[in-house]
Short mmCIF file of C-alpha atoms and ligand atoms in Angstrom, two decimals:
data_model
loop_
_atom_site.label_atom_id
_atom_site.label_comp_id
_atom_site.label_asym_id
_atom_site.label_seq_id
_atom_site.Cartn_x
_atom_site.Cartn_y
_atom_site.Cartn_z
CA MET A 1 75.44 -0.33 -24.63
CA ASP A 2 73.20 -3.38 -24.82
CA TRP A 3 76.01 -4.66 -22.10
CA GLU A 4 76.83 -1.81 -20.18
CA ARG A 5 72.65 -1.35 -19.68
CA ILE A 6 72.00 -4.96 -18.92
CA LEU A 7 74.69 -5.40 -16.40
CA LEU A 8 74.06 -1.87 -14.96
CA VAL A 9 70.53 -2.52 -13.44
CA ALA A 10 71.97 -6.08 -12.28
CA SER A 11 72.96 -4.24 -9.41
CA HIS A 12 69.63 -2.45 -9.62
CA VAL A 13 68.04 -5.47 -8.44
CA GLY A 14 69.82 -5.93 -5.74
CA VAL A 15 69.32 -2.82 -4.36
CA ILE A 16 65.24 -3.11 -4.91
CA GLU A 17 65.79 -6.69 -2.78
CA ARG A 18 67.21 -4.64 -0.19
CA LEU A 19 64.53 -1.67 0.04
CA MET A 20 61.92 -4.40 -0.15
CA GLU A 21 63.61 -6.34 2.60
CA THR A 22 64.35 -2.65 4.80
CA SER A 23 60.68 -1.74 4.24
CA LEU A 24 59.25 -4.96 5.81
CA ALA A 25 61.43 -5.01 8.46
CA TYR A 26 60.39 -1.27 9.36
CA ALA A 27 56.95 -2.36 8.49
CA ARG A 28 57.00 -4.79 11.23
CA THR A 29 58.72 -3.10 14.08
CA ARG A 30 57.40 0.26 13.58
CA SER A 31 54.34 1.03 15.75
CA GLN A 32 50.86 3.12 15.28
CA PHE A 33 47.91 3.23 16.67
CA GLY A 34 48.76 -0.09 18.54
CA GLN A 35 49.96 -2.08 16.26
CA PRO A 36 52.64 -2.65 13.46
CA ILE A 37 52.28 -0.65 10.26
CA GLY A 38 52.08 -2.98 8.11
CA LYS A 39 49.33 -4.12 9.42
CA PHE A 40 48.38 -1.58 7.52
CA GLN A 41 46.75 -2.32 3.79
CA ALA A 42 48.21 0.72 2.60
CA VAL A 43 51.03 0.10 4.00
CA ALA A 44 51.84 -3.79 3.03
CA HIS A 45 50.14 -3.26 -0.54
CA LYS A 46 52.80 -1.04 -1.38
CA ILE A 47 55.52 -4.15 0.21
CA ALA A 48 52.99 -6.46 -1.73
CA ASP A 49 54.39 -4.37 -4.81
CA MET A 50 57.81 -4.01 -4.94
CA LYS A 51 57.86 -7.69 -4.04
CA THR A 52 55.94 -8.48 -7.67
CA GLN A 53 58.10 -5.65 -9.61
CA LEU A 54 61.36 -7.54 -8.37
CA GLU A 55 60.92 -11.00 -9.05
CA ALA A 56 59.88 -9.76 -12.31
CA ALA A 57 62.58 -7.68 -12.69
CA ARG A 58 65.03 -10.31 -12.02
CA LEU A 59 63.12 -12.40 -14.45
CA LEU A 60 63.51 -10.25 -16.98
CA THR A 61 67.52 -9.27 -16.02
CA TYR A 62 67.81 -12.81 -16.02
CA ARG A 63 66.37 -12.95 -19.88
CA SER A 64 68.00 -10.36 -20.84
CA ALA A 65 71.50 -11.57 -19.73
CA TRP A 66 71.13 -15.08 -21.47
CA ARG A 67 69.89 -13.49 -24.73
CA LEU A 68 73.46 -10.78 -24.29
CA GLU A 69 75.18 -14.79 -23.96
CA ASN A 70 73.34 -16.38 -26.64
CA SER A 71 71.72 -14.28 -29.21
CA ARG A 72 72.66 -12.25 -32.10
CA SER A 73 71.16 -8.97 -30.34
CA ALA A 74 70.24 -8.53 -27.77
CA SER A 75 68.99 -4.12 -28.04
CA LEU A 76 65.41 -4.90 -27.61
CA ASP A 77 66.09 -6.55 -24.48
CA ALA A 78 68.02 -4.77 -22.87
CA SER A 79 65.97 -1.28 -23.27
CA ILE A 80 62.78 -3.44 -21.65
CA THR A 81 64.88 -4.27 -19.10
CA LYS A 82 67.19 -1.12 -18.14
CA LEU A 83 63.79 0.52 -18.44
CA PHE A 84 61.78 -1.22 -16.34
CA VAL A 85 64.24 -1.75 -13.87
CA SER A 86 65.34 1.87 -13.40
CA GLU A 87 61.61 2.85 -13.62
CA THR A 88 60.96 0.07 -10.57
CA LEU A 89 64.20 1.51 -8.56
CA VAL A 90 63.00 4.42 -8.52
CA LYS A 91 59.23 3.95 -7.50
CA THR A 92 60.54 1.11 -4.60
CA ALA A 93 62.76 4.19 -3.42
CA LEU A 94 59.99 6.65 -3.48
CA ASP A 95 57.35 3.66 -1.52
CA THR A 96 60.86 2.91 1.17
CA VAL A 97 61.19 6.50 1.80
CA GLN A 98 56.53 6.75 2.39
CA ILE A 99 56.91 4.06 4.58
CA HIS A 100 59.69 5.37 6.54
CA GLY A 101 57.72 8.26 6.61
CA GLY A 102 59.72 11.04 8.46
CA TYR A 103 62.92 8.74 9.31
CA GLY A 104 62.66 8.17 5.31
CA PHE A 105 63.26 12.09 5.04
CA ILE A 106 66.13 12.52 7.14
CA ALA A 107 69.57 11.86 6.06
CA GLU A 108 70.54 9.35 9.80
CA PHE A 109 68.96 6.73 7.50
CA GLU A 110 70.27 5.50 4.45
CA VAL A 111 66.39 5.31 2.41
CA GLU A 112 66.93 9.16 0.75
CA ARG A 113 70.39 8.55 -0.69
CA ALA A 114 69.03 5.45 -1.77
CA LEU A 115 66.37 7.12 -3.50
CA ARG A 116 68.93 10.11 -4.68
CA ASP A 117 70.65 6.88 -6.25
CA ALA A 118 67.48 5.69 -7.81
CA VAL A 119 66.99 8.30 -9.84
CA GLY A 120 70.10 8.92 -11.42
CA SER A 121 69.44 5.07 -13.03
CA THR A 122 67.19 6.85 -15.33
CA ILE A 123 68.86 8.80 -16.65
CA TYR A 124 72.36 7.14 -17.40
CA SER A 125 73.22 4.93 -19.81
CA GLY A 126 69.76 6.51 -21.53
CA THR A 127 67.34 8.19 -20.18
CA SER A 128 64.03 6.84 -19.66
CA GLU A 129 62.73 8.43 -22.91
CA MET A 130 65.66 7.33 -24.95
CA GLN A 131 64.51 3.74 -23.96
CA ARG A 132 60.90 4.61 -25.15
CA ASN A 133 62.75 5.51 -28.46
CA ILE A 134 64.18 2.73 -28.76
CA ILE A 135 61.30 -0.09 -27.97
CA ALA A 136 59.11 2.40 -30.41
CA ARG A 137 61.53 1.69 -33.41
CA TRP A 138 61.88 -2.20 -32.57
CA LEU A 139 58.02 -2.07 -32.70
CA GLY A 140 58.41 -0.16 -36.22
CA LEU A 141 57.08 3.12 -35.02
C1 FAD O 201 74.87 9.65 -11.93
C2 FAD O 201 75.44 9.68 -13.30
C3 FAD O 201 76.28 9.18 -14.00
C4 FAD O 201 76.57 8.73 -15.54
N1 FAD O 201 77.52 8.47 -15.81
C5 FAD O 201 78.07 8.60 -16.81
C6 FAD O 201 78.81 7.92 -18.02
O1 FAD O 201 79.68 7.45 -17.20
N2 FAD O 201 79.27 8.10 -18.28
C7 FAD O 201 78.50 8.82 -19.36
O2 FAD O 201 78.72 9.01 -20.45
N3 FAD O 201 77.17 9.64 -19.38
C8 FAD O 201 77.33 9.45 -18.60
N4 FAD O 201 76.25 10.47 -17.19
C9 FAD O 201 75.95 11.72 -18.57
C10 FAD O 201 74.32 10.53 -18.77
O3 FAD O 201 74.69 9.39 -19.83
C11 FAD O 201 73.47 11.93 -19.59
O4 FAD O 201 73.03 12.70 -18.44
C12 FAD O 201 72.05 11.37 -20.48
O5 FAD O 201 72.55 10.81 -21.96
C13 FAD O 201 71.15 12.33 -20.65
O6 FAD O 201 71.72 13.60 -21.57
P1 FAD O 201 72.21 15.03 -20.81
O7 FAD O 201 72.07 15.39 -19.86
O8 FAD O 201 72.68 15.58 -21.96
O9 FAD O 201 70.62 15.66 -21.11
P2 FAD O 201 69.88 16.27 -22.46
O10 FAD O 201 70.26 14.86 -24.02
O11 FAD O 201 69.34 17.17 -22.37
O12 FAD O 201 68.22 15.60 -21.69
C14 FAD O 201 66.83 16.20 -21.38
C15 FAD O 201 66.02 15.82 -21.01
O13 FAD O 201 65.67 16.01 -22.85
C16 FAD O 201 65.09 14.05 -23.08
N5 FAD O 201 65.20 14.32 -24.38
C17 FAD O 201 66.55 14.16 -25.30
N6 FAD O 201 66.67 13.90 -26.52
C18 FAD O 201 65.66 13.52 -26.17
C19 FAD O 201 64.84 12.65 -27.39
N7 FAD O 201 65.11 12.50 -28.83
N8 FAD O 201 63.72 11.75 -27.58
C20 FAD O 201 63.21 12.20 -26.21
N9 FAD O 201 63.45 12.86 -25.03
C21 FAD O 201 64.78 13.37 -25.27
C22 FAD O 201 65.55 13.52 -22.16
O14 FAD O 201 65.40 12.30 -21.55
C23 FAD O 201 65.80 14.25 -20.78
O15 FAD O 201 65.06 13.85 -20.27
C24 FAD O 201 76.27 9.82 -16.25
C25 FAD O 201 74.79 10.95 -15.49
C26 FAD O 201 74.05 10.42 -14.43
C27 FAD O 201 73.08 11.18 -13.92
#
């Protein structure tokens, strides 16, 4: 499961990056009230958060993969990484839908599909609740 959890989320890091880039491109080109929506701080901050969480998710995944290769146990790292990356993916997908407004909700754009796929990531390979149980157990709780 350590191996599965770390490698699964490596692909999710790629999806988070794609969603961030999709949101960025849309925020630069979609205009409302005479300016690109990316000029509105409420929109820009969502994308700034996506970038911040993307880089954190990437580093966490690299570190866990290194530990998987070089340490005796990577269970705690695997749970922390699975929890953080999958919940970041859901948040990023939800914010991507929000940034796309009505277009984010309709099936012609692939944004709503990304959100549906993202939700599964907090369920398979151990739900978020189970990852928190594992982390708490490692902390002696
Ligand atoms: C897209 C997708 C792909 C999947 N692929 C696979 C696969 O390839 N192979 C496979 O074997 N399975 C797969 N699954 C199944 C997945 O592993 C299970 O759905 C998951 O482990 C949760 O089990 P459950 O559905 O029985 O939910 P339940 O165990 O009934 O959980 C329901 C809710 O209760 C919570 N809960 C349960 N027990 C506890 C507890 N002790 N402490 C706190 N909260 C708890 C859960 O976190 C969840 O929120 C997949 C699921 C999805 C959605």
